[in-house]
């Protein structure tokens, strides 16, 4: 660490912004996180942390015990509206292949755990970053509460899918693209889900419905449908029952138990084109601000975690004068991987959202005919793809960017106390 403590300002207290703040704090940085919301979100949805995100958390020594509990159920899968299974995944097999199973938590629980690991006062709620000037040298950050004290060594734009800082610094970028779908999400309290509720996603014609058992006993429920941009039904429960009320058990019962006031609805977007880079001078973008993607692979939040950990890793040991070079290395390390996943998520969404009966029947037949081993191989480059670039900082053994030419997986040394990953 340099004689003068370096200062980073993070715009946005989402999962990516808080992970970046924690990773930098543990590298000796002073961090200020500005979040426009008045306080931590009390509502929200679930997030499934895939093995690549869990390995990234491991690399910064973040203990997920604050946000985690029991592991996911023994199996997850994909179903048809009549209840027949198209495919099932054994989480034990996933754990054996990737070193641990996915972990499903409530987003607010994860955010609370990350914030709790930071020094008191790091996160400033009700304060939005309104502009960043002089990013080529030493950025001056302006906020809704006034300017911050002095200039920053680094600014991280974790300001979400509609990132104002992305629009300002990339004015010619085409921005977001509507996927053609809208999504509803909510979380049912412990004990509200009927018996037989499985962790599964059901595919219909242009409609999907999913349930995920969270580690704290609650159930994350979500649904998507092909719909025009801006479509908002007057009666959410009636709309969901109309679309999914005749589907297999326990979907109708779950819909009867939702609180319409707690249902979030968002249209699904991704970036229409990749950003040319994820940095400008001493300003870096991460998460949705850098590579917004549809949720079809469950990698939006996971890639934000990877961004944050790799950014901090590349900055470690770089003095204040080396920040621009470290951010250029960050762009080089992240742009290709995140864009490949963005494009893959878009394509997966198109397949899942098919509406023509013949196309749907062929899709379902193809899913049923795909062996589990082949399905796992298709995920290897995502779940096994997290690696820390060469340079200063800690090393993470047994993790590679591809199955070919990398070191074999190293089994973890014993169970993790309090963590099921």
XYZ file of C-alpha atoms in Angstrom:
421
model
C 0.000 0.000 0.000
C 1.281 3.511 -0.807
C 2.148 5.999 1.940
C -1.025 7.975 1.242
C -4.124 5.818 1.353
C -5.788 5.703 -2.022
C -9.461 6.663 -2.275
C -12.095 5.030 -4.476
C -15.640 6.282 -5.001
C -18.226 3.688 -6.037
C -21.458 4.849 -7.680
C -24.103 2.295 -6.696
C -24.580 -0.089 -3.783
C -25.780 -3.120 -5.706
C -24.074 -6.495 -5.515
C -21.283 -5.466 -7.893
C -20.641 -2.097 -6.262
C -20.554 -3.515 -2.743
C -18.302 -6.398 -3.806
C -15.907 -3.925 -5.416
C -15.942 -1.792 -2.264
C -15.152 -4.778 -0.064
C -12.438 -6.114 -2.371
C -10.708 -2.715 -2.474
C -11.115 -2.186 1.273
C -9.310 -5.468 1.868
C -6.512 -4.242 -0.421
C -6.032 -1.160 1.778
C -8.133 1.392 -0.098
C -10.411 3.947 1.500
C -13.783 3.536 -0.185
C -16.909 5.681 -0.378
C -20.059 4.100 -1.816
C -22.783 6.500 -2.995
C -26.265 4.990 -3.360
C -29.211 7.041 -4.573
C -31.781 4.919 -2.712
C -32.648 6.226 0.766
C -31.614 2.982 2.450
C -30.988 -0.745 1.987
C -33.690 -2.403 -0.090
C -36.174 -4.290 2.083
C -37.826 -5.928 -0.918
C -36.320 -7.586 -3.915
C -35.753 -11.005 -5.350
C -33.479 -13.973 -5.140
C -30.123 -14.480 -6.757
C -28.483 -17.790 -7.611
C -24.734 -17.573 -7.100
C -23.108 -19.950 -9.566
C -19.753 -21.638 -8.848
C -17.807 -18.934 -10.716
C -19.205 -16.192 -8.453
C -18.569 -18.271 -5.350
C -14.940 -18.734 -6.373
C -14.619 -14.986 -6.861
C -15.948 -14.385 -3.335
C -13.445 -16.955 -2.077
C -10.629 -14.977 -3.696
C -11.343 -11.968 -1.455
C -12.059 -14.051 1.639
C -15.716 -13.034 1.872
C -17.552 -15.344 4.266
C -20.996 -16.070 2.889
C -22.224 -17.357 6.265
C -24.041 -14.055 6.787
C -26.135 -14.624 3.700
C -26.227 -18.397 3.433
C -27.764 -21.415 5.073
C -28.548 -24.905 3.743
C -27.533 -25.766 0.210
C -29.972 -25.957 -2.670
C -32.277 -29.020 -2.916
C -30.865 -32.276 -4.204
C -32.135 -31.584 -7.723
C -33.171 -28.740 -9.999
C -34.756 -28.979 -13.381
C -36.801 -27.854 -16.343
C -40.471 -28.792 -16.804
C -43.388 -28.438 -19.187
C -46.649 -26.751 -18.145
C -48.226 -30.198 -17.676
C -45.547 -31.018 -15.107
C -43.471 -33.450 -17.127
C -39.732 -33.038 -16.641
C -37.616 -32.052 -19.610
C -34.349 -32.245 -17.687
C -33.098 -32.541 -14.108
C -29.744 -31.548 -12.637
C -28.289 -33.305 -9.630
C -26.638 -30.665 -7.422
C -24.276 -33.303 -6.069
C -22.984 -33.778 -9.618
C -22.578 -30.017 -9.995
C -20.680 -29.895 -6.711
C -18.376 -32.697 -7.812
C -17.706 -31.036 -11.164
C -17.231 -27.448 -10.009
C -16.201 -27.776 -6.369
C -19.558 -26.759 -4.905
C -23.224 -26.384 -5.810
C -24.908 -23.084 -6.674
C -26.177 -21.080 -3.724
C -29.513 -19.233 -3.783
C -29.957 -16.264 -1.443
C -32.142 -13.204 -1.159
C -30.463 -10.232 -2.800
C -31.036 -8.015 0.202
C -29.434 -10.602 2.510
C -26.344 -10.719 0.311
C -26.175 -6.924 0.075
C -26.548 -6.611 3.852
C -23.726 -9.104 4.413
C -21.410 -7.249 2.025
C -22.227 -3.870 3.585
C -21.711 -5.257 7.088
C -18.170 -6.289 6.147
C -17.280 -2.677 5.296
C -16.234 0.012 7.784
C -19.121 1.963 9.270
C -20.061 4.959 7.150
C -18.649 3.558 3.921
C -22.080 3.405 2.247
C -23.851 6.755 1.924
C -27.530 6.212 1.205
C -29.655 8.909 -0.385
C -26.592 10.238 -2.231
C -26.458 9.914 -6.019
C -23.359 10.500 -8.118
C -24.451 13.206 -10.566
C -21.201 13.680 -12.506
C -17.552 12.722 -12.690
C -15.197 15.359 -14.086
C -11.506 15.006 -14.927
C -11.513 11.218 -15.203
C -8.347 11.387 -17.326
C -6.352 12.717 -14.369
C -7.823 12.814 -10.878
C -11.618 12.572 -10.992
C -13.754 15.067 -9.128
C -17.041 13.466 -8.102
C -20.198 15.542 -7.788
C -23.154 14.127 -5.883
C -26.691 15.093 -5.013
C -25.347 15.974 -1.557
C -22.562 18.177 -2.955
C -18.972 17.387 -3.854
C -16.845 14.853 -2.017
C -13.744 15.935 -0.158
C -10.956 16.291 -2.725
C -10.417 14.237 -5.841
C -10.528 10.458 -6.063
C -7.834 8.082 -7.256
C -10.511 5.878 -8.795
C -14.233 6.007 -9.591
C -16.256 2.846 -10.189
C -19.508 3.164 -12.123
C -21.707 0.426 -10.691
C -24.774 2.548 -11.364
C -26.921 -0.082 -12.992
C -28.476 -0.969 -16.293
C -29.472 2.644 -17.047
C -26.012 3.940 -16.031
C -25.876 7.739 -16.422
C -22.083 7.563 -16.415
C -22.150 5.090 -19.309
C -24.387 7.408 -21.307
C -22.124 10.392 -20.617
C -18.813 8.768 -21.524
C -20.109 6.616 -24.389
C -22.594 9.023 -26.046
C -22.507 7.197 -29.387
C -23.280 3.778 -27.933
C -26.754 2.509 -28.973
C -27.679 1.761 -25.378
C -30.182 -0.863 -24.302
C -32.176 -3.326 -26.377
C -35.555 -4.624 -25.258
C -35.610 -8.422 -25.326
C -39.325 -8.621 -26.110
C -40.128 -9.982 -22.649
C -41.280 -8.697 -19.295
C -40.659 -10.359 -15.922
C -42.386 -10.566 -12.553
C -40.476 -11.465 -9.371
C -41.349 -11.885 -5.716
C -40.283 -13.825 -2.635
C -42.712 -15.857 -0.535
C -42.073 -16.074 3.213
C -40.955 -19.252 4.949
C -43.806 -21.749 5.149
C -45.884 -20.081 2.432
C -44.923 -22.515 -0.321
C -47.069 -25.656 -0.581
C -45.599 -29.114 -0.228
C -43.970 -30.379 -3.380
C -42.509 -27.021 -4.432
C -39.341 -27.858 -6.365
C -36.505 -25.689 -7.565
C -37.417 -25.670 -11.239
C -38.271 -23.592 -14.272
C -41.279 -24.381 -16.468
C -41.317 -23.454 -20.152
C -44.512 -22.842 -22.073
C -45.184 -20.957 -25.292
C -43.610 -17.544 -24.830
C -44.009 -17.867 -21.065
C -41.858 -19.193 -18.224
C -42.386 -19.729 -14.514
C -39.664 -20.478 -11.988
C -39.320 -21.328 -8.317
C -36.081 -21.325 -6.323
C -35.739 -22.405 -2.702
C -33.608 -19.817 -0.916
C -31.150 -20.764 1.797
C -33.203 -18.993 4.497
C -36.332 -21.058 3.810
C -38.140 -18.550 1.625
C -39.119 -19.221 -1.987
C -38.130 -16.997 -4.878
C -40.847 -16.970 -7.548
C -40.471 -15.441 -11.001
C -42.254 -15.454 -14.337
C -41.538 -14.094 -17.799
C -43.740 -13.522 -20.807
C -43.428 -12.176 -24.311
C -44.988 -8.719 -24.030
C -44.548 -5.252 -25.521
C -42.194 -2.822 -23.838
C -43.942 -0.959 -21.025
C -46.787 -3.464 -20.645
C -48.197 -3.252 -17.099
C -51.404 -5.135 -16.181
C -53.819 -3.390 -13.832
C -54.272 -6.528 -11.713
C -51.017 -8.449 -11.271
C -52.522 -11.523 -9.609
C -55.250 -11.823 -12.258
C -52.657 -11.484 -15.010
C -50.431 -14.181 -13.570
C -53.359 -16.521 -12.949
C -54.552 -15.984 -16.518
C -51.152 -16.923 -17.871
C -50.024 -19.650 -15.454
C -53.072 -20.652 -13.420
C -53.634 -23.924 -15.306
C -50.003 -25.032 -15.126
C -48.794 -27.905 -12.982
C -48.771 -28.043 -9.171
C -47.793 -26.018 -7.202
C -47.857 -22.998 -9.548
C -51.585 -22.134 -9.081
C -51.228 -22.418 -5.289
C -48.136 -20.196 -5.310
C -49.964 -17.553 -7.307
C -52.800 -17.530 -4.789
C -50.301 -16.842 -1.997
C -48.335 -13.982 -3.514
C -48.706 -10.437 -2.224
C -49.363 -8.332 -5.355
C -47.832 -5.278 -3.650
C -44.547 -7.184 -3.277
C -44.339 -8.263 -6.925
C -41.673 -6.483 -8.968
C -42.157 -6.137 -12.712
C -39.375 -5.147 -15.090
C -38.992 -5.368 -18.826
C -35.902 -7.368 -19.793
C -33.067 -5.568 -21.577
C -29.468 -6.079 -22.518
C -26.891 -3.872 -24.218
C -27.539 -3.587 -27.926
C -23.781 -3.773 -28.543
C -20.679 -4.242 -26.387
C -18.905 -1.246 -24.933
C -15.534 -0.617 -26.601
C -13.848 -0.764 -23.177
C -14.773 -0.784 -19.494
C -12.640 2.185 -18.455
C -11.835 5.808 -19.190
C -8.766 7.143 -17.438
C -9.475 6.534 -13.740
C -13.145 5.657 -14.228
C -14.217 1.991 -14.532
C -17.586 0.385 -15.260
C -18.759 -2.949 -13.895
C -21.872 -5.105 -13.713
C -24.989 -3.998 -15.575
C -23.425 -0.599 -16.236
C -20.715 -2.332 -18.289
C -22.424 -5.365 -19.826
C -26.150 -5.520 -19.077
C -27.469 -8.950 -20.004
C -30.771 -10.775 -19.816
C -31.189 -13.185 -16.873
C -31.494 -16.312 -19.005
C -28.175 -17.789 -17.826
C -28.395 -16.412 -14.280
C -25.045 -14.659 -14.800
C -25.787 -10.937 -14.480
C -24.954 -10.683 -10.788
C -22.285 -13.382 -11.028
C -20.390 -11.471 -13.692
C -20.612 -8.299 -11.598
C -18.937 -10.181 -8.739
C -16.208 -11.389 -11.100
C -15.709 -7.820 -12.372
C -15.296 -6.457 -8.867
C -12.807 -9.064 -7.697
C -10.651 -8.902 -10.830
C -10.654 -5.085 -10.780
C -9.404 -5.016 -7.187
C -6.846 -7.732 -7.954
C -5.358 -5.716 -10.841
C -5.256 -2.544 -8.751
C -3.459 -4.281 -5.907
C 0.120 -3.107 -5.761
C -0.424 -0.426 -8.394
C 0.383 2.960 -6.915
C -1.843 5.917 -7.620
C 0.045 6.587 -10.843
C -0.576 3.051 -12.033
C -4.374 3.172 -11.784
C -5.048 3.956 -15.496
C -2.849 1.044 -16.604
C -4.578 -1.291 -14.147
C -7.976 -0.244 -15.509
C -6.793 -0.869 -19.073
C -5.784 -4.366 -17.963
C -9.223 -4.775 -16.396
C -10.882 -3.951 -19.728
C -8.639 -6.444 -21.483
C -9.489 -9.127 -18.929
C -13.250 -8.642 -18.883
C -14.647 -7.343 -22.177
C -14.511 -10.549 -24.227
C -15.796 -12.883 -21.489
C -18.728 -10.737 -20.444
C -19.810 -10.008 -24.003
C -19.725 -13.686 -24.937
C -22.010 -14.430 -21.976
C -24.264 -11.476 -22.866
C -24.744 -12.803 -26.393
C -25.251 -16.349 -25.155
C -27.908 -15.177 -22.680
C -29.722 -13.358 -25.467
C -29.763 -16.490 -27.628
C -30.940 -18.656 -24.734
C -33.786 -16.229 -24.138
C -34.905 -16.448 -27.746
C -35.107 -20.231 -27.487
C -36.977 -20.147 -24.184
C -39.446 -17.546 -25.505
C -40.501 -19.442 -28.635
C -44.238 -19.265 -29.264
C -44.975 -21.357 -32.379
C -46.294 -24.801 -31.331
C -43.996 -26.718 -33.686
C -40.925 -24.742 -32.624
C -41.811 -25.282 -28.960
C -42.264 -29.025 -29.496
C -38.886 -29.301 -31.239
C -37.236 -27.249 -28.513
C -38.642 -29.461 -25.778
C -37.618 -32.609 -27.645
C -34.068 -31.291 -28.012
C -33.844 -30.496 -24.287
C -35.085 -33.959 -23.317
C -32.616 -35.618 -25.702
C -29.564 -33.762 -24.370
C -27.540 -35.953 -21.980
C -26.725 -34.430 -18.594
C -23.015 -34.718 -19.313
C -23.373 -32.644 -22.479
C -25.426 -30.043 -20.619
C -22.680 -29.771 -17.997
C -19.993 -29.391 -20.656
C -21.948 -26.501 -22.131
C -21.655 -24.674 -18.808
C -17.976 -25.381 -18.179
C -16.698 -22.184 -19.762
C -19.042 -20.155 -17.545
C -18.825 -21.985 -14.226
C -15.121 -22.766 -14.607
C -14.232 -19.518 -16.347
C -13.301 -17.305 -13.404
C -9.574 -16.704 -13.073
C -7.410 -13.948 -11.653
C -5.187 -12.439 -14.344
C -1.440 -12.676 -13.974
C -0.005 -9.865 -11.931
C 0.172 -8.726 -8.347
C -2.209 -9.899 -5.686
C -3.456 -13.265 -4.555
C -3.569 -16.326 -6.773
C -6.504 -18.690 -7.063
C -5.324 -22.199 -7.873
C -7.355 -24.782 -9.714
C -9.402 -22.232 -11.661
C -8.967 -21.787 -15.386
C -10.552 -20.074 -18.334
C -11.208 -23.303 -20.197
C -11.140 -27.035 -19.732
C -8.291 -27.396 -22.195
C -4.795 -26.513 -21.125
C -5.592 -25.634 -17.513
C -4.607 -27.175 -14.247
C -7.008 -29.896 -13.073
C -9.601 -28.962 -10.496
C -8.220 -29.063 -7.019
C -10.652 -30.498 -4.470
C -11.333 -28.144 -1.623
C -9.642 -29.045 1.614
C -12.489 -30.103 3.822
C -15.962 -28.688 4.309
C -16.501 -24.993 4.763
C -17.870 -24.028 8.109
C -21.039 -22.036 7.652
C -20.815 -22.044 3.845
C -22.348 -24.535 1.471
C -20.523 -23.678 -1.724
